[in-house]
Short mmCIF file of C-alpha atoms in Angstrom, two decimals:
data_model
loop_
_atom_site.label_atom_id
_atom_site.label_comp_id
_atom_site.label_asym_id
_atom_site.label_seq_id
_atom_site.Cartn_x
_atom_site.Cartn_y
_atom_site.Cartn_z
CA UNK A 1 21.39 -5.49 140.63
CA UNK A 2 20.91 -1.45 141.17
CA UNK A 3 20.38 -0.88 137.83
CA UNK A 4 17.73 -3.57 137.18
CA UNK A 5 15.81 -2.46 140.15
CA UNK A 6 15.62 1.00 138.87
CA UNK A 7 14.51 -0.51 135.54
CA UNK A 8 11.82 -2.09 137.38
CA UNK A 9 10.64 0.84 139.52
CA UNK A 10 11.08 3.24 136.68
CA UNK A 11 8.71 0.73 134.73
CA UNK A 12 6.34 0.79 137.17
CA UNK A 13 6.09 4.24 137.47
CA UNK A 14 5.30 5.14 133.94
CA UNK A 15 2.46 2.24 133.78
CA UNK A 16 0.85 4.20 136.81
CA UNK A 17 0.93 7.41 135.07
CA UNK A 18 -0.50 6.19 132.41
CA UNK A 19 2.07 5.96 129.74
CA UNK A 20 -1.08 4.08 127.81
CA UNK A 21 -2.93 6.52 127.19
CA UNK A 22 -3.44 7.77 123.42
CA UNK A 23 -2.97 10.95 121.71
CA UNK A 24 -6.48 12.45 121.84
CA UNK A 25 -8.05 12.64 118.09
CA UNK A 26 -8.07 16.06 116.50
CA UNK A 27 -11.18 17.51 114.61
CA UNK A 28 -10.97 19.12 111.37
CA UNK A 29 -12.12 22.70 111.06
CA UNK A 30 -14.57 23.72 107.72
CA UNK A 31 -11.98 25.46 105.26
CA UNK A 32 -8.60 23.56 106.45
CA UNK A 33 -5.16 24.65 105.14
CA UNK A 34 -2.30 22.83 104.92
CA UNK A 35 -0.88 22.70 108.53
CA UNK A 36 -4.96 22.00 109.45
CA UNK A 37 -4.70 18.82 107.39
CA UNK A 38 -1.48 17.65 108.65
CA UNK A 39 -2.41 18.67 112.62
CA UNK A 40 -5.31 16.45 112.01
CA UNK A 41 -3.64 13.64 110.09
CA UNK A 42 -1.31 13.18 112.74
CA UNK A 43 -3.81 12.56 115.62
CA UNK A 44 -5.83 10.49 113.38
CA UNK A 45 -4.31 8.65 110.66
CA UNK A 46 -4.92 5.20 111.04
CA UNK A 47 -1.34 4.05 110.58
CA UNK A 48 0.16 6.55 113.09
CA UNK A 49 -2.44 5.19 115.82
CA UNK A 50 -1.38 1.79 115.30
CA UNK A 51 2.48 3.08 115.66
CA UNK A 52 1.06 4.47 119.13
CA UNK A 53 -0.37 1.12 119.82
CA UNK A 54 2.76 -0.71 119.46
CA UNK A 55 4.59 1.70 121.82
CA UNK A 56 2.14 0.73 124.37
CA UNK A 57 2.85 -2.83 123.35
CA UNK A 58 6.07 -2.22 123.75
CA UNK A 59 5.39 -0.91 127.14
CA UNK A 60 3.83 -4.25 128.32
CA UNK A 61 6.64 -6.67 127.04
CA UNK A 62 9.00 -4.65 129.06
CA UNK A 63 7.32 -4.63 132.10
CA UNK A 64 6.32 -8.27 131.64
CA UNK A 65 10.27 -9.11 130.27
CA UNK A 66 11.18 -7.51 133.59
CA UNK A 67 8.34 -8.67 136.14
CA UNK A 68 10.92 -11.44 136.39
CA UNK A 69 13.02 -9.98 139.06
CA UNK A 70 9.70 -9.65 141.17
CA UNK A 71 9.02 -12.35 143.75
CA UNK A 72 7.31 -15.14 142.04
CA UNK A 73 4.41 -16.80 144.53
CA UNK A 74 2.84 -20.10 143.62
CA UNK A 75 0.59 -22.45 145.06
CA UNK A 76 -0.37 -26.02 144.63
CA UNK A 77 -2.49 -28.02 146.46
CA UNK A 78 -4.32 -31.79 145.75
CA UNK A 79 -6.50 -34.03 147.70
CA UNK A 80 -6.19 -38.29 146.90
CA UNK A 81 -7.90 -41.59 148.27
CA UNK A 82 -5.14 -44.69 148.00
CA UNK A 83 -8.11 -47.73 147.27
CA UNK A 84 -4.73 -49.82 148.40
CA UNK A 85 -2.31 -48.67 150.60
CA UNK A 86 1.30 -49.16 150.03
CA UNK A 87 2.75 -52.05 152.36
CA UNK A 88 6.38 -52.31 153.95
CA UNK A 89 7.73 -55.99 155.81
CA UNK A 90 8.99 -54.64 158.66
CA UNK A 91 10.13 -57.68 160.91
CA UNK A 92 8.36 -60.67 158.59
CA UNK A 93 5.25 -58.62 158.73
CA UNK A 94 3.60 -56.52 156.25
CA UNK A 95 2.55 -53.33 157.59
CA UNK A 96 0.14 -50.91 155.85
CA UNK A 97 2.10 -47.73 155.41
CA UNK A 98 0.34 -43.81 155.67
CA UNK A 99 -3.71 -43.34 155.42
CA UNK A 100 -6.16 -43.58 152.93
CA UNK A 101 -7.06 -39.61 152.72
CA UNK A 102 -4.06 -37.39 152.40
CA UNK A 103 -4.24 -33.49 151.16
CA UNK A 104 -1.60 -30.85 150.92
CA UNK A 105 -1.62 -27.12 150.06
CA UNK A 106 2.24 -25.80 149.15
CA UNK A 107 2.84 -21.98 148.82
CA UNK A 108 6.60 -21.37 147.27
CA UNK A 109 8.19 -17.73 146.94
CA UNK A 110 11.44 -17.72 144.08
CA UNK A 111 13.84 -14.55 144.34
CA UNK A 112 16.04 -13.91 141.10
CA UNK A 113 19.53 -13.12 142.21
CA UNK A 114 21.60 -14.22 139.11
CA UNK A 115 19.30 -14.50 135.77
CA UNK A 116 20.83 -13.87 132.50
CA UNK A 117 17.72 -13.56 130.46
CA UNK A 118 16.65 -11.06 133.15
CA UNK A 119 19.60 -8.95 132.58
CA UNK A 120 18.98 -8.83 129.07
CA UNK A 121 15.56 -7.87 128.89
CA UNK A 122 17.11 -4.85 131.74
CA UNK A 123 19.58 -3.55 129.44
CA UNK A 124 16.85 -4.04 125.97
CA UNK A 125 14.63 -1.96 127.73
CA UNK A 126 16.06 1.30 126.26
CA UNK A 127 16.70 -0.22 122.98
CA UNK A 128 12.78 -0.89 122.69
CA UNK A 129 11.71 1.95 123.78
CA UNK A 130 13.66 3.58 120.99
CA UNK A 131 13.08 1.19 118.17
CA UNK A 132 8.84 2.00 118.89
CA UNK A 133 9.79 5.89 119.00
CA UNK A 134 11.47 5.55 115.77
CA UNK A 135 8.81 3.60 114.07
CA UNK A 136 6.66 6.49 115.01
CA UNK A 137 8.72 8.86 113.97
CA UNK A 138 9.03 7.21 110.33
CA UNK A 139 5.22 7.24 110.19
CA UNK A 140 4.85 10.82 111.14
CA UNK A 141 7.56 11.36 108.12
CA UNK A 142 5.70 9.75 105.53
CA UNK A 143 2.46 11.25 107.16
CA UNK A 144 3.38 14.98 106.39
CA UNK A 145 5.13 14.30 103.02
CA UNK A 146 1.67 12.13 101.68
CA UNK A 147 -0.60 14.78 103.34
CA UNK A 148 1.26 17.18 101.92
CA UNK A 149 1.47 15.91 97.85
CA UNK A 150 -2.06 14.77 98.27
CA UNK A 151 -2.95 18.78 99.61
CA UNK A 152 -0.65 20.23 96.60
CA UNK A 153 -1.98 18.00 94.19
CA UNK A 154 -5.79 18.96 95.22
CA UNK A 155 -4.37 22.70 94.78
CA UNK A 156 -3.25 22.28 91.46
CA UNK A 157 -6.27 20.67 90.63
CA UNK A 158 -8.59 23.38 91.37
CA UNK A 159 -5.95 25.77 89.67
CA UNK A 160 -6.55 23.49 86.09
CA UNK A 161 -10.19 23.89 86.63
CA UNK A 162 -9.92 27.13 86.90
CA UNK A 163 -8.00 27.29 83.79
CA UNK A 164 -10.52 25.27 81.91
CA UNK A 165 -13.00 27.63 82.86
CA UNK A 166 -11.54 30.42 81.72
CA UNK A 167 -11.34 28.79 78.65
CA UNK A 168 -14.73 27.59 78.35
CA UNK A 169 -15.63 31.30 78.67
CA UNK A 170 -13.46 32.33 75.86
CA UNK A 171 -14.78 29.78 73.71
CA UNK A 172 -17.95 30.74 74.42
CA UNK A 173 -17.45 33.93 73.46
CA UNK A 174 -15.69 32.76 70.62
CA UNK A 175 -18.17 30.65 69.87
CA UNK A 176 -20.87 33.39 69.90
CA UNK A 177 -19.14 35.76 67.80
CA UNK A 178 -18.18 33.48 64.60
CA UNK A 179 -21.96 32.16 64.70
CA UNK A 180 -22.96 36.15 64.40
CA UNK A 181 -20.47 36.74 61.88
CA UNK A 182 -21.72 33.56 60.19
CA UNK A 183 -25.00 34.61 60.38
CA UNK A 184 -24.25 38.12 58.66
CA UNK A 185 -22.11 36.57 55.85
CA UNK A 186 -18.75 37.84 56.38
CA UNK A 187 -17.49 33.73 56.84
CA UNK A 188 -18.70 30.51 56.53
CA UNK A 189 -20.02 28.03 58.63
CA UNK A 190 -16.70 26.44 59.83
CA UNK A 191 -15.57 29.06 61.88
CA UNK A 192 -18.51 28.84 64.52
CA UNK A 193 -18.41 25.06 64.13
CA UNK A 194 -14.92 24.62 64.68
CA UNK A 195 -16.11 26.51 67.86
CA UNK A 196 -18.26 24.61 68.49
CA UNK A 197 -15.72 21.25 68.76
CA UNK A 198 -13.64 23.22 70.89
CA UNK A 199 -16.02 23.94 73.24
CA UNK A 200 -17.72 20.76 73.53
CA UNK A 201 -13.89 19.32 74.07
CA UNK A 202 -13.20 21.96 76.61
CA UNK A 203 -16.41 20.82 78.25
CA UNK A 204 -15.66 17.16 78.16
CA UNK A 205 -11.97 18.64 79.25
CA UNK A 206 -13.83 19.87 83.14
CA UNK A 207 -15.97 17.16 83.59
CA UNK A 208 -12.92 14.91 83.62
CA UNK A 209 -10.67 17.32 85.45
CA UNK A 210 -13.99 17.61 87.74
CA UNK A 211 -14.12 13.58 88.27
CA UNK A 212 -10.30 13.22 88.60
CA UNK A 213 -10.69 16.16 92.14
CA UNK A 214 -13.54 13.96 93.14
CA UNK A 215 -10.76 11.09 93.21
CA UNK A 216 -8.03 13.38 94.85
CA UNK A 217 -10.13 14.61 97.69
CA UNK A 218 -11.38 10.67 98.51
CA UNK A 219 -7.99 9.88 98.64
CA UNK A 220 -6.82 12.95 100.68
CA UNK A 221 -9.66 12.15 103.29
CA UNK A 222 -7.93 8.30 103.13
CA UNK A 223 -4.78 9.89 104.07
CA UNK A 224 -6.35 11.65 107.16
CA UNK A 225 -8.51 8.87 108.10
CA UNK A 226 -12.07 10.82 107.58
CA UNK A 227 -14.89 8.41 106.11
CA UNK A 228 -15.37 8.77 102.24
CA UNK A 229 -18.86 9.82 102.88
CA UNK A 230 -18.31 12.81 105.29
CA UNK A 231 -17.19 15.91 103.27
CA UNK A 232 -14.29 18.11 103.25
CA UNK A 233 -13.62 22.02 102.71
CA UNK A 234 -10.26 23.59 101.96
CA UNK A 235 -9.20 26.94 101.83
CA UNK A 236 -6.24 27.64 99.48
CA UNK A 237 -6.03 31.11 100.40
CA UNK A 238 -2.42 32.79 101.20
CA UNK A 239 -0.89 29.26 99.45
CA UNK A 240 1.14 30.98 97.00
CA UNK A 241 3.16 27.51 95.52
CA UNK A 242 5.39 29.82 94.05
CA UNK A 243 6.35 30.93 97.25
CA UNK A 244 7.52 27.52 99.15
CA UNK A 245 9.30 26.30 95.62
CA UNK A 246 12.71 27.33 97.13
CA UNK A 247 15.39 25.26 98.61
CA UNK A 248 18.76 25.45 99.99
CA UNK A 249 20.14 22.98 97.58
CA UNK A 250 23.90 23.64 99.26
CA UNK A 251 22.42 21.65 102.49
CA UNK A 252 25.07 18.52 102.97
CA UNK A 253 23.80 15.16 103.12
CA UNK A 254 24.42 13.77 106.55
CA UNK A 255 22.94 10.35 106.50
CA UNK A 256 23.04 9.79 110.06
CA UNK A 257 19.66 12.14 110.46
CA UNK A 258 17.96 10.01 108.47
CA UNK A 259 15.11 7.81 110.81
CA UNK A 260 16.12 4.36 108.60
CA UNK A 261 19.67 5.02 109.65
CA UNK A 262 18.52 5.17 112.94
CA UNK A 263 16.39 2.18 112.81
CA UNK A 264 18.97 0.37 111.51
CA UNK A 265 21.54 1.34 114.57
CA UNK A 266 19.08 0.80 116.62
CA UNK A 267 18.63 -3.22 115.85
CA UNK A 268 22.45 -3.19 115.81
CA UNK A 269 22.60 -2.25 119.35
CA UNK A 270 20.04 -4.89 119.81
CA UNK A 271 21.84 -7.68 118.09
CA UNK A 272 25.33 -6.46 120.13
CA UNK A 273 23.02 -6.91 123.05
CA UNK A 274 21.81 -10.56 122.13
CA UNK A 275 25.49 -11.34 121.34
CA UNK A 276 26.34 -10.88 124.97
CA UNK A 277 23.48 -12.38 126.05
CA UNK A 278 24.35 -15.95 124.47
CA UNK A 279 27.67 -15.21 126.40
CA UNK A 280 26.31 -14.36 129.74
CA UNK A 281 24.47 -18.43 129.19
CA UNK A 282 27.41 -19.68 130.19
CA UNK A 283 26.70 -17.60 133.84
CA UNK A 284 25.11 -20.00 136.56
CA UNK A 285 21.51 -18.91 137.46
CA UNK A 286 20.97 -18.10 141.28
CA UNK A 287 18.16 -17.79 143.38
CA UNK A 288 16.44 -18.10 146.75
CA UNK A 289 13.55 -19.74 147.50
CA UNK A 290 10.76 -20.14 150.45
CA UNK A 291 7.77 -22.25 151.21
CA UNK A 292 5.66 -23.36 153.13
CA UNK A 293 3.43 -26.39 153.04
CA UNK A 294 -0.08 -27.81 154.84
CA UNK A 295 -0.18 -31.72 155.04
CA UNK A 296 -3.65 -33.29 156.01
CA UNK A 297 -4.28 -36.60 155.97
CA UNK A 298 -7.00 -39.36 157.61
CA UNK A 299 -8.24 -42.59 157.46
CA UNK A 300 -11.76 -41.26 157.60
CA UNK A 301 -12.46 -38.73 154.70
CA UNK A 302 -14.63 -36.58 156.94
CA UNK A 303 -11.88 -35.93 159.90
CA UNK A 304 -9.52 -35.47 156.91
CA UNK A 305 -8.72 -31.72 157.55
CA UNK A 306 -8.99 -31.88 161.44
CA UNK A 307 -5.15 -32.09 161.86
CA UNK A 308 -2.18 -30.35 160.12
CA UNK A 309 1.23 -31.24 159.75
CA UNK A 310 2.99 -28.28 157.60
CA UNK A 311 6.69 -28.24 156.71
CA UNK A 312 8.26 -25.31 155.40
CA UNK A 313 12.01 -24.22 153.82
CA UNK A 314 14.24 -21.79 153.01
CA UNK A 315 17.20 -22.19 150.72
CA UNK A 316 19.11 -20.89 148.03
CA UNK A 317 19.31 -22.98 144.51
CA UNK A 318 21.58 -22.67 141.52
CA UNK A 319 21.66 -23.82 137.90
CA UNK A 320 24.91 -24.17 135.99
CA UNK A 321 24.68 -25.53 132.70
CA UNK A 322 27.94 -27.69 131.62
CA UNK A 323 27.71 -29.28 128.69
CA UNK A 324 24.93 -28.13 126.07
CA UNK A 325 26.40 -29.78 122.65
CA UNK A 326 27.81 -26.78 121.57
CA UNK A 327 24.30 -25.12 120.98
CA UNK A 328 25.78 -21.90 123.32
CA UNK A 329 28.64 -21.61 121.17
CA UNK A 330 26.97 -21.82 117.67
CA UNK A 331 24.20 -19.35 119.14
CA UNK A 332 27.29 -16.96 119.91
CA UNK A 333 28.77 -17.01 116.57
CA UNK A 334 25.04 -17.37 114.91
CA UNK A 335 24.47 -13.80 116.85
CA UNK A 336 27.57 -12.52 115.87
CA UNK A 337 26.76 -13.32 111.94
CA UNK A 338 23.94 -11.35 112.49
CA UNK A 339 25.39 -8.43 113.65
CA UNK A 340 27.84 -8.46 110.59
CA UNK A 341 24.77 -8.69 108.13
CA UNK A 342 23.44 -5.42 110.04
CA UNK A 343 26.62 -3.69 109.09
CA UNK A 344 26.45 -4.41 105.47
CA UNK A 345 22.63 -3.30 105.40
CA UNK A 346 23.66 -0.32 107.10
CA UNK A 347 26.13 0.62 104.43
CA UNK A 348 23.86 -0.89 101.43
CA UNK A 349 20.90 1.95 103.33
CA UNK A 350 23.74 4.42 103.40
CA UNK A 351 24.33 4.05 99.39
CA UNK A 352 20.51 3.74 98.64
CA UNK A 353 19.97 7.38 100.84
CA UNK A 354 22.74 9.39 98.46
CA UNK A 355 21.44 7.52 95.65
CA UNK A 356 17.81 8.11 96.60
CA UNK A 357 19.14 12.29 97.49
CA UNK A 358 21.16 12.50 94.16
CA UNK A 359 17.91 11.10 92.07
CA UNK A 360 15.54 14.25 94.44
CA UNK A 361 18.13 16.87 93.66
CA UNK A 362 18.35 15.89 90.15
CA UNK A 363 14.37 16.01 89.80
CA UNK A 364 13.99 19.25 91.50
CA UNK A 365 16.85 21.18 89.42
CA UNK A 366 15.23 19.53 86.13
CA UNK A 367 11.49 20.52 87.36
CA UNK A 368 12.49 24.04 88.03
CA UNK A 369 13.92 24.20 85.02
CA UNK A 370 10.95 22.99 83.15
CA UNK A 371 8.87 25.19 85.48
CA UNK A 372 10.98 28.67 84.85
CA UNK A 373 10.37 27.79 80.80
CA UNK A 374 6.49 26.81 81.49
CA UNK A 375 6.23 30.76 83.12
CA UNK A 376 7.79 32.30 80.58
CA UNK A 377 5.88 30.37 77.82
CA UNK A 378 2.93 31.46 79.36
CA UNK A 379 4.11 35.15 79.12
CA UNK A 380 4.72 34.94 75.32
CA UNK A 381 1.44 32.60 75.20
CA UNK A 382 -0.46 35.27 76.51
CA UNK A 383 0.91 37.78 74.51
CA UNK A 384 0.60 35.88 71.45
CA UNK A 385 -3.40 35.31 71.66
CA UNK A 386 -3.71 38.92 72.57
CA UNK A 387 -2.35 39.71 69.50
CA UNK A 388 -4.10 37.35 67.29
CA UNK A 389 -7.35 37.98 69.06
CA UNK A 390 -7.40 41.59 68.21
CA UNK A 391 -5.77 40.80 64.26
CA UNK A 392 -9.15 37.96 64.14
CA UNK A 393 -11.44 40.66 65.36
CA UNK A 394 -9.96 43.17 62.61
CA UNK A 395 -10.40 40.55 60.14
CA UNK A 396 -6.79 39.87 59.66
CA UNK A 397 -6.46 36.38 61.18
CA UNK A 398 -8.20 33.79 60.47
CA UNK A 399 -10.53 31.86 63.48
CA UNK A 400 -7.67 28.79 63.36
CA UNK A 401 -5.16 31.32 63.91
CA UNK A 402 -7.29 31.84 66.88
CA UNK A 403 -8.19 28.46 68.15
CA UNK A 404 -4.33 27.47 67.63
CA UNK A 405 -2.99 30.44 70.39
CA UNK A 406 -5.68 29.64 72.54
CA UNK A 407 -4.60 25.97 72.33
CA UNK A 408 -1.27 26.75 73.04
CA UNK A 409 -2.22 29.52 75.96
CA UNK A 410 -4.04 27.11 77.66
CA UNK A 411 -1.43 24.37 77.22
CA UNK A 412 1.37 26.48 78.62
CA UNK A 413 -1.41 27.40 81.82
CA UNK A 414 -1.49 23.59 82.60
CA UNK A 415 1.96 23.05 81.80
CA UNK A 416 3.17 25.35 84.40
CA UNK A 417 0.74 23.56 86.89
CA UNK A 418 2.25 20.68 86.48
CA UNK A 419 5.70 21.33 86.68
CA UNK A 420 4.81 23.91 89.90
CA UNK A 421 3.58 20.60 91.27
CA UNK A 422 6.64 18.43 90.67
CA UNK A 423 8.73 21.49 91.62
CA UNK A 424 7.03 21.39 95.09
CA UNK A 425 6.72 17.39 94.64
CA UNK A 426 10.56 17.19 94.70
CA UNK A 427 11.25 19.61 97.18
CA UNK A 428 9.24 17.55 99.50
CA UNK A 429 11.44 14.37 98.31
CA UNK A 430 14.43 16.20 99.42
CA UNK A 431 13.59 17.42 102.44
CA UNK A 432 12.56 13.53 103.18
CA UNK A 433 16.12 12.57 102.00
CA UNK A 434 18.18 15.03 104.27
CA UNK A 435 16.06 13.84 107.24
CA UNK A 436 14.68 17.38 108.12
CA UNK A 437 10.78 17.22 107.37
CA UNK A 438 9.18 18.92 110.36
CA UNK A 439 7.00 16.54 112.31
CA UNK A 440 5.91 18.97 114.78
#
């Protein structure tokens, strides 16, 4: 009985300090980095305020759960007219019995002493509690690893641009000098137009690169909960991608950090719980009750509440259920099937987490692979169209010779974007499969 009046008390407590209220919203600065967006994301992101929300739901069905082992107060009252009063023969003679106006007003206190339901919804109280933090704690998880993509991916995007730019400018340039060498006879026509195609793809090249940031930034403000029609500035300065590509990939696996895993523990301690609740059914309910109650009643509806006659009690009452066709028993062993099927999904999570760890290792070993080849292509890319740009200018080359190691420069530029990005896409993977992405 200690322990469930603490409960209560310690309840009570943390409703009166205001365990309600929510995490204030954070604004966004002009020019936000990466720890700006995820700051912001996780006082506003829609899903992480409804996780919030259910702790303070959680909150409430506690306190109500355990409002139980409070005094309960009730009162009932009624007023009635008998058009016929009720007759009794007493000595050959009937005899009209009580008057025609009667009204009462009943006030009864019940005290829990011995409730099983009430000592379940004591000891759950923890296990709620938990099971709400954890939730939260899963959203926050997902939070920083979306926010995070969604930030890199943005990043890479302006770095393509960028590329496609630089292009543009060459082919320009490109462009301009075949025309002018055209135009003084030394070649033909196809040169400058073959120029010409590649710039006009180049150009069709940004606007789409162009329309596909437009798309990543609408669905980067989704992420942080910021109306589509309200802008957004990011700075990408001192985010060298190169530099956070790096992980410990001797780090053990240890399942048991993993929030799911924890989740999942977490409704087996609530399942043990109900398990001993259907046994503690078989316990006899006990409780004390007082009341008290005003009795008025007159012949004459007027003088009706001119006299009282109360009556009041005290006593103790208790509830033993005997014989309930089996329906405790089968509850018991329903309960107990229930808390075997938790076990296997435990161990099914356990096999999906190395599988889901071994698949993120395996995809950041292969991308950094594919991303050490991409910078060293770019190298020899590089050093290739130098080359051929200065033998085209001498008149050695020929302007395909050109256009195909500028092709293949800028290829190798937006293949090593890409496989930067899936570097840093599966390093975020793994750190989501060891359990350690920092959630503040």
């Amino acid at each position: 009985m200690k322990f469930n009046i603490r409960s209560i008390f310690t309840v009570a407590i943390l409703a009166l300090m205001g365990l309600e209220v929510s995490a204030q919203e954070k604004s966004l600065q002009s020019n936000a980095n990466l720890d700006d967006l995820i700051n912001y994301a996780l006082g506003n992101r829609i899903e992480l305020k409804q996780a919030q929300i259910d702790q303070q739901i959680g909150e409430r069905e506690i306190a109500s759960a355990l409002s139980g082992w409070f005094p309960q107060i009730n009162a009932t009252g009624n007023v009635s007219h008998a058009f016929q009063l009720p007759t009794a023969n007493i000595n050959g003679s009937n005899v009209p019995m009580g008057q025609k106006n009667n009204s009462s007003l009943s006030f009864q206190a019940d005290q829990a002493i011995l409730n099983p339901q009430l000592f379940q919804a004591s000891k759950a109280a923890q296990f709620v509690r938990q099971g709400n933090n954890l939730n939260l704690a899963s959203t926050k998880i997902n939070t920083v690893v979306t926010v995070s993509k969604a930030y890199y991916d943005i990043l890479t995007s302006e770095e393509q641009i960028n590329i496609i730019n630089e292009n543009i400018s060459r082919l320009e340039r490109q462009y301009t000098e075949a025309k002018a060498r055209y135009e003084v006879g030394l070649v033909d026509k196809t040169d400058y137009k073959r120029a010409q195609i590649s710039l006009n793809n180049a150009n069709a090249e940004l606007k789409t690169a162009s329309e596909m940031r437009k798309y990543k930034y609408d669905y980067l403000k989704m992420l942080i909960a910021i109306p589509a029609s309200e802008s957004i500035s990011l700075t990408f300065a001192g985010q060298n991608m190169e530099s956070n590509i790096l992980l410990d990939t001797t780090e053990v696996l240890q399942i048991a950090k993993r929030v799911e895993y924890k989740q999942i523990e977490n409704l087996k301690d609530i399942q043990k719980l109900n398990t001993q609740y259907q046994k503690w059914t078989f316990l006899p309910k006990i409780g004390a009750y007082a009341n008290y109650t005003m009795n008025h009643r007159n012949s004459a509806f007027g003088d009706l509440y001119k006299d009282n006659i109360p009556s009041s009690t005290v006593g103790l009452s208790l509830s033993l259920p005997i014989f309930t066709g089996n329906k405790r028993i089968q509850e018991i062993r329903k309960s107990e099937l229930q808390e075997d099927r938790l076990k296997l999904d435990l161990q099914n999570l356990e096999n999906q987490i190395s599988t889901e760890y071994a698949a993120a290792m395996a995809s950041y070993r292969s991308n950094m692979n594919e991303w050490r080849n991409a910078k060293e292509n770019i190298e020899l890319s590089e050093e290739v169209y130098n080359t051929i740009k200065m033998q085209y200018d001498a008149g050695v080359k020929t302007y395909l010779d050109l256009m195909t190691s500028e092709t293949n420069l800028k290829t190798a530029q937006l293949n090593y974007l890409n496989s930067l990005y899936a570097v840093l896409s599966s390093k975020l993977d793994i750190q989501k499969a060891l359990g350690t992405v920092d959630i503040k």
